[in-house]
XYZ file of C-alpha atoms in Angstrom:
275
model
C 0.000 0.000 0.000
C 1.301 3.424 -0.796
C 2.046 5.214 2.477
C 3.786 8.650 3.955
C 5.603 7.860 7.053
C 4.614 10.941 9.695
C 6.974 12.634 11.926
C 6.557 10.273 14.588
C 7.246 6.981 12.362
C 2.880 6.725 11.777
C 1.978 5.365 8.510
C -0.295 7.083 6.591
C -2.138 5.569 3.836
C -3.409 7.798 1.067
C -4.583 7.307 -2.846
C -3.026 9.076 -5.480
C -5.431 8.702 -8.663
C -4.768 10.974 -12.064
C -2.223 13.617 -12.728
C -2.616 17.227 -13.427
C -2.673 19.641 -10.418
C -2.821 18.283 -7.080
C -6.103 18.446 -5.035
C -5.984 16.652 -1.354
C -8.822 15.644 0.593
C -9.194 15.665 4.315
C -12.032 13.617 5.263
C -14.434 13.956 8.499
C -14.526 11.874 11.946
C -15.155 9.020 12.179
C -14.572 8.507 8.308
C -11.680 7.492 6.344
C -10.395 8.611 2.684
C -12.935 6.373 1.078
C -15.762 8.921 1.668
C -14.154 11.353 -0.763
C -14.083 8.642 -3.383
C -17.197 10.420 -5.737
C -14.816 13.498 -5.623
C -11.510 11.798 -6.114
C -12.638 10.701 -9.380
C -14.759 13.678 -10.246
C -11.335 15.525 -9.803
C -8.941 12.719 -11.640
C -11.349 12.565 -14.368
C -11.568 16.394 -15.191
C -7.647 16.581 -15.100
C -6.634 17.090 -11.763
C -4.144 14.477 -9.409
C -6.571 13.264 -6.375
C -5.122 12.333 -3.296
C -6.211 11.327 -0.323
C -5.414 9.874 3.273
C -7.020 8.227 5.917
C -6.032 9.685 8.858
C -4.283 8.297 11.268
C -6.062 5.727 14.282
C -8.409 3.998 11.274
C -8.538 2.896 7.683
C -4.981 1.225 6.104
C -3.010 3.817 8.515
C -1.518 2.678 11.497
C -3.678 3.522 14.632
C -1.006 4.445 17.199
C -1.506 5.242 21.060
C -0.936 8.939 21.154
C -0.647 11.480 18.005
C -4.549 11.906 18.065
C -4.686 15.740 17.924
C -5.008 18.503 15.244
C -1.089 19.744 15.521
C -0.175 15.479 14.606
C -3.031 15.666 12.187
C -1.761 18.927 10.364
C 1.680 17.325 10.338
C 0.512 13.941 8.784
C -1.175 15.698 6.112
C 2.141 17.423 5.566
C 3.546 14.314 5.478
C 1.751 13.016 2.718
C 2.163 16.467 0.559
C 5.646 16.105 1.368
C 6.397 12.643 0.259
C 4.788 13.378 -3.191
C 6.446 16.576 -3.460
C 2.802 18.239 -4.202
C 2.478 22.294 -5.035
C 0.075 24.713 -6.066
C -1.885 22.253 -4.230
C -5.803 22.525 -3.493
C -6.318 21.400 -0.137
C -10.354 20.331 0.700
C -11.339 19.133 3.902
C -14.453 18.007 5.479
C -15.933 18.372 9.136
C -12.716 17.327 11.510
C -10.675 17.281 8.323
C -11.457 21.288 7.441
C -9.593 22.006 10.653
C -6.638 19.856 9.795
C -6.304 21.670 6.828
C -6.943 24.823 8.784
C -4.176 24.207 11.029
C -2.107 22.481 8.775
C -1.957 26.294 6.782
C -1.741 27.636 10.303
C 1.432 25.145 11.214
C 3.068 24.897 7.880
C 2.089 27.762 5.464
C 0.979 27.829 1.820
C 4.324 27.212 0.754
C 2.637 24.375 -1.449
C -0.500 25.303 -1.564
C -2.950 27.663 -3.815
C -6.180 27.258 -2.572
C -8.227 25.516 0.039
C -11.466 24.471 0.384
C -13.523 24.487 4.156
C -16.991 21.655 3.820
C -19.196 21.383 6.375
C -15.911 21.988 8.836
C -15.029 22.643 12.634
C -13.067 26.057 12.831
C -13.019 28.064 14.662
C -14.385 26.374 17.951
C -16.700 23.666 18.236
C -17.267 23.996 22.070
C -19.254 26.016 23.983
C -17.251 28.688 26.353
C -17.989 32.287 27.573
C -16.306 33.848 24.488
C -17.965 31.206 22.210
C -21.754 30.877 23.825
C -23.165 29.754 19.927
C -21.060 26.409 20.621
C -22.544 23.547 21.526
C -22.102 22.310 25.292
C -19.366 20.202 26.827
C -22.202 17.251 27.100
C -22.925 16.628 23.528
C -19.196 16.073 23.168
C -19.066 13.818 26.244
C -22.110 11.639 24.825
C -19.907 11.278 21.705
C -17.394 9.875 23.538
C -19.348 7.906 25.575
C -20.869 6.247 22.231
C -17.692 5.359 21.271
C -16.407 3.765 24.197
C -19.319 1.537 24.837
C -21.134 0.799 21.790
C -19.738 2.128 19.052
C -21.190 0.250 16.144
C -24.449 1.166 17.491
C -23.315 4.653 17.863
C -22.500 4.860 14.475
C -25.596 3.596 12.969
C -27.814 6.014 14.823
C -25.404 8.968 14.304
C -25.415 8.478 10.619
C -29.255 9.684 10.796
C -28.272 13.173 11.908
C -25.230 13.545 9.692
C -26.869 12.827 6.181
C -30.000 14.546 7.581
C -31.783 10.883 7.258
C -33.973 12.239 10.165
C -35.659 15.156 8.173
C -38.996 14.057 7.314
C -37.905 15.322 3.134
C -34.533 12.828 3.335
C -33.735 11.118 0.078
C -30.858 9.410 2.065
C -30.677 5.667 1.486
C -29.468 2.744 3.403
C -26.806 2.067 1.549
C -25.054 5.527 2.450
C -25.940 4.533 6.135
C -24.688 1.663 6.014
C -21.094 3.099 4.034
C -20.632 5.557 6.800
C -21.167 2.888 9.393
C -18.534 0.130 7.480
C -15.696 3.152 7.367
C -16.433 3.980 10.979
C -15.993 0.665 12.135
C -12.529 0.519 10.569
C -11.316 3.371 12.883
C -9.777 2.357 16.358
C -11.521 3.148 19.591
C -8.525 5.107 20.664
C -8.352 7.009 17.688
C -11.518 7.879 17.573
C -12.316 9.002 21.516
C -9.608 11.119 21.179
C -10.418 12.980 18.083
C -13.617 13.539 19.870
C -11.847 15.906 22.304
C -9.352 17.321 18.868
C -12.106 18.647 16.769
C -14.379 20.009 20.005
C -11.913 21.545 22.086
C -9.554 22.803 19.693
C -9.980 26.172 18.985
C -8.550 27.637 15.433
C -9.532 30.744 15.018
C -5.600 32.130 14.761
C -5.153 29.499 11.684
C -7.917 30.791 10.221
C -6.407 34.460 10.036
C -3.319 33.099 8.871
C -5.016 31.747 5.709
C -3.509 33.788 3.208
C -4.849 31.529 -0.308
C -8.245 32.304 -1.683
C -11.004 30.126 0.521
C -14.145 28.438 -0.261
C -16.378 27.837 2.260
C -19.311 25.732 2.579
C -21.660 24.492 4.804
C -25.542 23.303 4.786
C -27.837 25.668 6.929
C -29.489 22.080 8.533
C -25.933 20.842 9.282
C -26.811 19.048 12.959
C -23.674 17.647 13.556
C -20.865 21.262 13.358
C -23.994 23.909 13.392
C -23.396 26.756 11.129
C -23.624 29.448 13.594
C -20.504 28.370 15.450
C -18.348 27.200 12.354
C -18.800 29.037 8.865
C -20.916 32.252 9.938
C -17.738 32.970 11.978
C -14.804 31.176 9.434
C -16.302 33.308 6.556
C -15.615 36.267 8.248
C -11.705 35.403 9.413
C -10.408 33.984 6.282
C -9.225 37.187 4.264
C -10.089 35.821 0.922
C -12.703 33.875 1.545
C -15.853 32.856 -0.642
C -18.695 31.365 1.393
C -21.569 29.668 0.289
C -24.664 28.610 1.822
C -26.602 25.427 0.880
C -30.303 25.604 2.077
C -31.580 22.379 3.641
C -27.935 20.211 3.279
C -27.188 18.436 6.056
C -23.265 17.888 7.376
C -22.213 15.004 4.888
C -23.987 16.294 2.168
C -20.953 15.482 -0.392
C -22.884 11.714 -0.362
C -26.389 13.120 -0.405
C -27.217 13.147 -4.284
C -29.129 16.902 -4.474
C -26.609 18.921 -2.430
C -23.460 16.605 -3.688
C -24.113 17.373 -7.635
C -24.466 21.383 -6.324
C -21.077 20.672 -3.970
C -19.120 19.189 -7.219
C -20.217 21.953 -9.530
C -19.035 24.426 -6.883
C -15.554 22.407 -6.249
C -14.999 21.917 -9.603
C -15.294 25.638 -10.728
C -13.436 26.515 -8.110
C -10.332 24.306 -8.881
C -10.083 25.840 -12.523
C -10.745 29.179 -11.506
């Protein structure tokens, strides 16, 4: 398997799929790179290089004890861009992976890269404090990990309702995309995943986002349940310098897999990445 070996000697898997310029995914908790796949080819097949990773703790990477943060996260992602020697890179993340990419321009620059791309994602803060009251409280976060640490397969399959919006009486979301997010979750260690539980609530990135200095798109569904738009790209739209921000009316958080709002999401990407 075709892997970048991290700072700390972690394995990261990743797929590298076309050639042309280099656009790298960052996928959500508790996913891995395989939920990017209708964009990977999307991008290989309109002339672009598509690469992504599954982050470390689940998929083909190695799922060490510690490393399960967003500094380790930003610098496995840097790994992988590093090992390919990738530039003028477009650098998309989703959910958990918007704020590696976030801090990963925060940590390491845009030396490499020329534009980046925030989906449904985490910055600034997550959590709930005094100078953050549209956050959501400290007990959603600790039900999370609670899911995880005691039944996590039957965590998964009832948080998949709320993150393709399968709960909304208008869903078009099938089983089969269920059931996906549920396979990849299951793939991702239990230490991984508690502890990225605490990386993308706690973490707070507002200072990477003002250090974003490459022209930003940002979107994010207005019924997102899982990162609520209020705390995440109402505030990220308005920190990122050159930042365009887009609303989708009605899209849940993983709406990439949700047919109406993914066809809208690919048209946007797309454009984007040859503008």
């Amino acid at each position: 398997m075709p892997v970048a070996t991290s700072t700390d000697g972690t394995r990261i898997f990743y797929k590298d799929w076309g050639s042309g310029q280099p656009v790298v995914f960052s996928h959500g908790w508790p996913l891995t790179a395989d939920a990017w796949d209708p964009q990977l080819k999307l991008m290989a097949d309109n002339g672009f290089r598509a690469v992504a990773h599954d982050r470390r703790g689940g998929g083909r990477s190695d799922q060490p004890w510690s490393g399960n943060d967003l500094d380790t996260y930003a610098d496995d992602l840097a790994a992988v861009v590093e090992a390919l020697d990738l530039r003028d890179v477009i650098l998309v993340g989703h959910s958990t992976g918007g704020g590696e990419v976030t801090r990963y321009l925060g940590r390491h620059g845009s030396g490499r890269v020329a534009k980046a791309v925030l989906l449904g994602a985490i910055p600034p803060l997550m959590l709930r404090t005094d100078a953050n009251p549209e956050g959501l409280p400290i007990e959603v976060f600790d039900e999370i990990r609670t899911g995880v640490e005691t039944d996590r397969s039957q965590f998964y399959k009832d948080l998949s309702a709320p993150f393709f919006g399968a709960n909304r009486d208008n869903s078009t979301v099938t089983q089969g995309t269920r059931d996906e997010f549920w396979l990849w979750s299951m793939t991702v260690g239990i230490k991984g995943a508690y502890d990225c539980g605490k990386a993308f609530s706690e973490t707070d990135l507002t200072e990477d986002l003002k250090k974003i200095d490459v022209p930003t798109l940002i979107v994010h569904g207005d019924d997102d349940q899982i990162v609520p738009i209020v705390a995440s790209a109402d505030k990220s739209s308005k920190l990122v310098k050159d930042a365009t921000y887009k609303i989708y009316p009605g899209a849940p958080h993983g709406l990439a897999l949700v047919p109406e709002f993914a066809e809208r999401f690919n048209e946007d990407l797309l454009a984007f990445a040859r503008g």
